[in-house]
């Protein structure tokens, strides 16, 4: 079972609020929080969920293999 809350995303506001918001959005995008919110907006059937998870796993494996081959 997934935890209800993940680790907090913190951004320090130094110069302007606009810059801090931009950094926060970048961090949230990198962590996948925005995609998760969009996905949870509507009910996802179990069959669709399984297919999505399999697709994401294949994507992760492909990305990892690409990194290993390209990183030599």
Coordinates of C-alpha atoms in Angstrom, one line a residue:
X1 CA 0.0 0.0 0.0
X2 CA 1.3 3.5 -0.9
X3 CA 1.9 6.0 1.8
X4 CA -0.7 8.8 1.9
X5 CA 1.9 11.5 2.1
X6 CA 5.4 11.5 0.6
X7 CA 8.3 13.6 1.7
X8 CA 7.7 17.3 1.8
X9 CA 8.9 19.5 -1.0
X10 CA 10.5 22.7 0.3
X11 CA 11.6 25.8 -1.5
X12 CA 13.3 28.8 0.0
X13 CA 11.9 32.2 -1.0
X14 CA 14.8 34.6 -1.4
X15 CA 14.4 37.1 -4.2
X16 CA 10.8 36.8 -5.4
X17 CA 7.8 34.7 -5.0
X18 CA 7.6 34.1 -8.8
X19 CA 11.1 32.5 -8.8
X20 CA 10.2 30.3 -5.8
X21 CA 7.0 29.2 -7.5
X22 CA 8.9 28.3 -10.7
X23 CA 11.4 26.2 -8.7
X24 CA 8.6 24.5 -6.7
X25 CA 6.8 23.6 -10.0
X26 CA 10.1 22.2 -11.4
X27 CA 10.7 20.1 -8.3
X28 CA 7.1 18.8 -8.3
X29 CA 7.3 17.9 -11.9
X30 CA 10.6 16.0 -11.4
X31 CA 9.1 14.1 -8.5
X32 CA 6.0 13.2 -10.5
X33 CA 3.6 14.9 -8.1
X34 CA 1.8 16.8 -10.9
X35 CA 1.3 13.6 -13.0
X36 CA 0.0 11.8 -9.9
X37 CA -2.6 14.6 -9.2
X38 CA -3.8 14.4 -12.8
X39 CA -4.1 10.7 -12.6
X40 CA -6.0 10.6 -9.3
X41 CA -8.6 13.2 -10.6
X42 CA -10.7 10.4 -12.0
X43 CA -11.3 6.7 -11.2
X44 CA -8.9 4.3 -13.0
X45 CA -10.2 0.8 -13.7
X46 CA -7.9 -2.0 -12.4
X47 CA -7.2 -3.3 -15.9
X48 CA -6.2 0.2 -17.0
X49 CA -4.1 0.6 -13.9
X50 CA -2.2 -2.7 -14.6
X51 CA -1.5 -1.7 -18.2
X52 CA -0.3 1.8 -17.1
X53 CA 2.0 0.3 -14.5
X54 CA 3.5 -2.2 -17.0
X55 CA 4.0 0.6 -19.5
X56 CA 5.8 2.7 -16.9
X57 CA 8.0 -0.2 -15.9
X58 CA 9.0 -0.8 -19.5
X59 CA 9.8 2.9 -19.9
X60 CA 11.9 2.8 -16.7
X61 CA 13.8 -0.3 -17.9
X62 CA 14.4 1.3 -21.3
X63 CA 15.7 4.5 -19.7
X64 CA 18.0 2.5 -17.3
X65 CA 19.4 0.4 -20.1
X66 CA 20.0 3.5 -22.2
X67 CA 21.9 5.1 -19.3
X68 CA 24.0 2.0 -18.9
X69 CA 24.9 1.7 -22.5
X70 CA 25.4 5.4 -23.1
X71 CA 27.4 6.0 -19.9
X72 CA 30.4 3.9 -20.8

